[in-house]
Amino acid sequence: MGLPEERGRNSSGSGGREEAGAGGQTRSWSPPPEVSRSAHVPSLQRYHELHRRSVEEPREFWGEIAKEFYWKIPCSGPFLQYNFDVTKGKIFIEWMKGATTNICYNVLDRNVHEKKLGDKVAFYWEGNEPGETTQITYRELLVQVCQFSNVLRKQGIQKGDRVAIYMPMILELVVAMLACARLGALHSIVFAGFSAESLSERILDSNCSLLITTDAFYRGEKLVNLKELADESLEKCREKGFPVRCCIVVKHLGRAELGTGDSPSQSPPVKRPCPDVQISWNQGVDLWWHELMQEAGDEFEPEWCDAEDPLFILYTSGSTGKPKGVVHTIGGYMLYVATTFKYVFDFHAEDVFWCTADIGWITGHSYVTYGPLANGATSVLFEGIPTYPDVSRLWSIVDKYKVTKFYTAPTAIRLLMKFGDEPVIKHSRASLQVLGTVGEPINPEAWLWYHRVVGARRCPIVDTFWQTETGGHMLTPLPGATPLKPGSASFPFFGVAPAILNESGEELEGEAEGYLVFKQPWPGIMRTVYGNHTRFETTYFKKFPGYYVTGDGCRRDQDGYYWITGRIDDMLNVSGHLLSTAEVESALVEHEAVAEAAVVGHPHPVKGECLYCFVTLCDGHSFSPTLTEELKKQIREKIGPIATPDYIQNAPGLPKTRSGKIMRRVLRKIAQNDHDMGDTSTVADPSVISHLFSHRCLTIQ
């Protein structure tokens, strides 16, 4: 797969020098001229030429790339049709409608049969414990996916059905999602850190007819009984009149009992005894994965789907409190994740790629599963956490598998920075060539540490901005081509046309700050919110007709670099996870003691942003440490541990306008102990502000 007019071209490579100005904000980092040049990444001048063409002629640009994939029926009609303007009718985006393909066939069958990569390792699996390892080749992965496709078909799953997946980072998770794609069913993967309530909410919203889960798993020292949570979730579904007919369970912590032997295509025996795990069993609903697989055939003809048929649903928090089911379709998503993976990470056939994200998030969908496999890459799949059994775990894995391209979150970088350089530099890391960041803007201090210590001043850093809704990278440097500014998302990827708008919806030229929007579709853009197209239109297109609205603020500097300045709606970015303030507030007021709640973001040295909650209590209830713990527990149960607040403040009154609207701008100032309040003339009762300041929580910056 090559860029139009770019195949075989030599251009810039990796390596470089560091030039940090004050705070690392404005000076850039460029590769030295003597560094060997890459065969993939275009030069900066050539990038600008190609980008201009990709925006002006999207049909020709992406049409060339589409020829690198298999289409059962090629596109014969319009390659792209769309409407971004709500004033002109329904919002829609159609890439290659009428063409048929199957993404599983493209990422597995073609790699095995046409590209002769059957014996190449698709994934090295690294378990929670350092001794738990295995690997799977492309051929073995294809066989298991075909087997599980047969399992799903036998359970009545057909094209268009929705399948919920609630699993840790194990190989069966990849097998399950690819099997869904093979038979045309939509997978809805729910992060295994979410609560039973969150899982049931997602199952009900998309009417999933089957759930795939795991008995239990360890996350560091913590044992998570996932089956127990799954059972609780399915009971909630039954109570609401929606019984899920089948739950397939992977025996993960009890693998030793299965007698898997030494076959590399089987999962490894358990290394850690789990005497405390009691797995409940629901006859007539629960089925063991390994028993079903033993009876399944190893061939399965893929379901040929329209390019605009949905591939998966992935839920992301919404500002109303109810999660949105983001829908991605097959053809455009396949093109976009394959292309972004290849060029943003400067992929070569000998690379070992490691994205540390969980597959439960969009990063894992695009850059653990679909993007790497579409390029025939070898990846690391990691079940554990960066600090277990010690804080050098990531770097020992980098050395173990000779990882060349490494992609992680700023939260992880800031966490590891606290432990100093020694846990990093005691490992070689000589294989590393490109470093990446994802999930939130990276602060310049963390960027410089990542570059200086982890990359030993020789690896370019690709700081990627994108969203669940965009499917793949939107603003990013290209390694070795783009002079890097620590903390900047740099330039738009091919096909991406950004703009910065003011409050009136006017495009700002040159240096500017305002709303980040995109002017036209790219292949990976979401197509709708599942079951609620009106919400899709309202959330992303209503504020500024004619544009896709990201919900993020952005600054463009004098050199044309883009800098993400944070959310400008009622959303919080906590450790790269987007959380809705309304969703957290709703969980708080369900407690009998809470009459009203307001949630704002607060700076956090590791997470980037954390939750600061104000609660007004009902008469007869008093604020106490016990109540604080009860409220935190309630949020963990309703949403998941990632939403646990760092601070909860008693608020006998909240700053409101005379019409009753809570002034969150004022609450953010109070949370941060910032007395520069600006105009407070619209506050109905100013005495509330001074009371909240005098009783605020002791916070860390």
mmCIF file of C-alpha atoms in Angstrom, residues 148 150-157 161-166 199 203 207-214 227 230-231 233-235 237-238 242-250 281-289 292:
data_model
loop_
_atom_site.group_PDB
_atom_site.id
_atom_site.type_symbol
_atom_site.label_atom_id
_atom_site.label_comp_id
_atom_site.label_asym_id
_atom_site.label_seq_id
_atom_site.Cartn_x
_atom_site.Cartn_y
_atom_site.Cartn_z
ATOM 1 C CA PHE A 148 -15.221 -18.938 16.279
ATOM 2 C CA ASN A 150 -18.694 -21.132 13.071
ATOM 3 C CA VAL A 151 -19.408 -21.013 16.824
ATOM 4 C CA LEU A 152 -21.253 -17.720 16.473
ATOM 5 C CA ARG A 153 -23.200 -18.914 13.439
ATOM 6 C CA LYS A 154 -24.248 -22.042 15.355
ATOM 7 C CA GLN A 155 -25.538 -19.766 18.137
ATOM 8 C CA GLY A 156 -27.726 -18.016 15.584
ATOM 9 C CA ILE A 157 -25.640 -14.881 15.001
ATOM 10 C CA ASP A 161 -26.679 -8.739 14.718
ATOM 11 C CA ARG A 162 -24.916 -7.054 17.635
ATOM 12 C CA VAL A 163 -22.507 -8.975 19.869
ATOM 13 C CA ALA A 164 -21.225 -7.566 23.184
ATOM 14 C CA ILE A 165 -17.630 -8.383 24.160
ATOM 15 C CA TYR A 166 -16.437 -7.815 27.766
ATOM 16 C CA LEU A 199 -22.192 -3.043 30.456
ATOM 17 C CA ILE A 203 -26.164 -4.179 25.811
ATOM 18 C CA ASN A 207 -29.965 -4.949 21.683
ATOM 19 C CA CYS A 208 -26.997 -7.318 21.760
ATOM 20 C CA SER A 209 -28.132 -10.909 21.388
ATOM 21 C CA LEU A 210 -24.960 -12.536 22.759
ATOM 22 C CA LEU A 211 -22.226 -11.706 25.291
ATOM 23 C CA ILE A 212 -18.624 -12.946 25.240
ATOM 24 C CA THR A 213 -16.662 -12.663 28.487
ATOM 25 C CA THR A 214 -13.963 -14.265 30.656
ATOM 26 C CA LYS A 227 -17.903 -13.324 35.140
ATOM 27 C CA ALA A 230 -21.181 -10.081 33.556
ATOM 28 C CA ASP A 231 -23.799 -12.091 35.491
ATOM 29 C CA SER A 233 -25.175 -7.111 34.072
ATOM 30 C CA LEU A 234 -27.259 -9.831 32.416
ATOM 31 C CA GLU A 235 -29.566 -9.869 35.447
ATOM 32 C CA CYS A 237 -30.961 -6.774 31.363
ATOM 33 C CA ARG A 238 -33.485 -9.456 32.350
ATOM 34 C CA PHE A 242 -34.264 -8.051 27.625
ATOM 35 C CA PRO A 243 -32.816 -11.489 28.371
ATOM 36 C CA VAL A 244 -29.537 -12.164 26.534
ATOM 37 C CA ARG A 245 -29.857 -15.704 25.262
ATOM 38 C CA CYS A 246 -26.219 -16.772 25.346
ATOM 39 C CA CYS A 247 -23.016 -15.939 27.254
ATOM 40 C CA ILE A 248 -19.757 -17.502 25.990
ATOM 41 C CA VAL A 249 -17.054 -17.660 28.672
ATOM 42 C CA VAL A 250 -13.293 -17.946 28.137
ATOM 43 C CA TRP A 281 -22.797 -20.895 36.064
ATOM 44 C CA ASN A 282 -26.177 -20.264 34.481
ATOM 45 C CA GLN A 283 -27.428 -23.376 32.770
ATOM 46 C CA GLY A 284 -29.053 -22.721 29.438
ATOM 47 C CA VAL A 285 -27.215 -19.411 29.008
ATOM 48 C CA ASP A 286 -23.504 -19.922 29.766
ATOM 49 C CA LEU A 287 -21.234 -21.887 27.420
ATOM 50 C CA TRP A 288 -17.473 -22.531 27.640
ATOM 51 C CA TRP A 289 -15.432 -21.072 24.779
ATOM 52 C CA LEU A 292 -17.454 -24.795 21.574
#
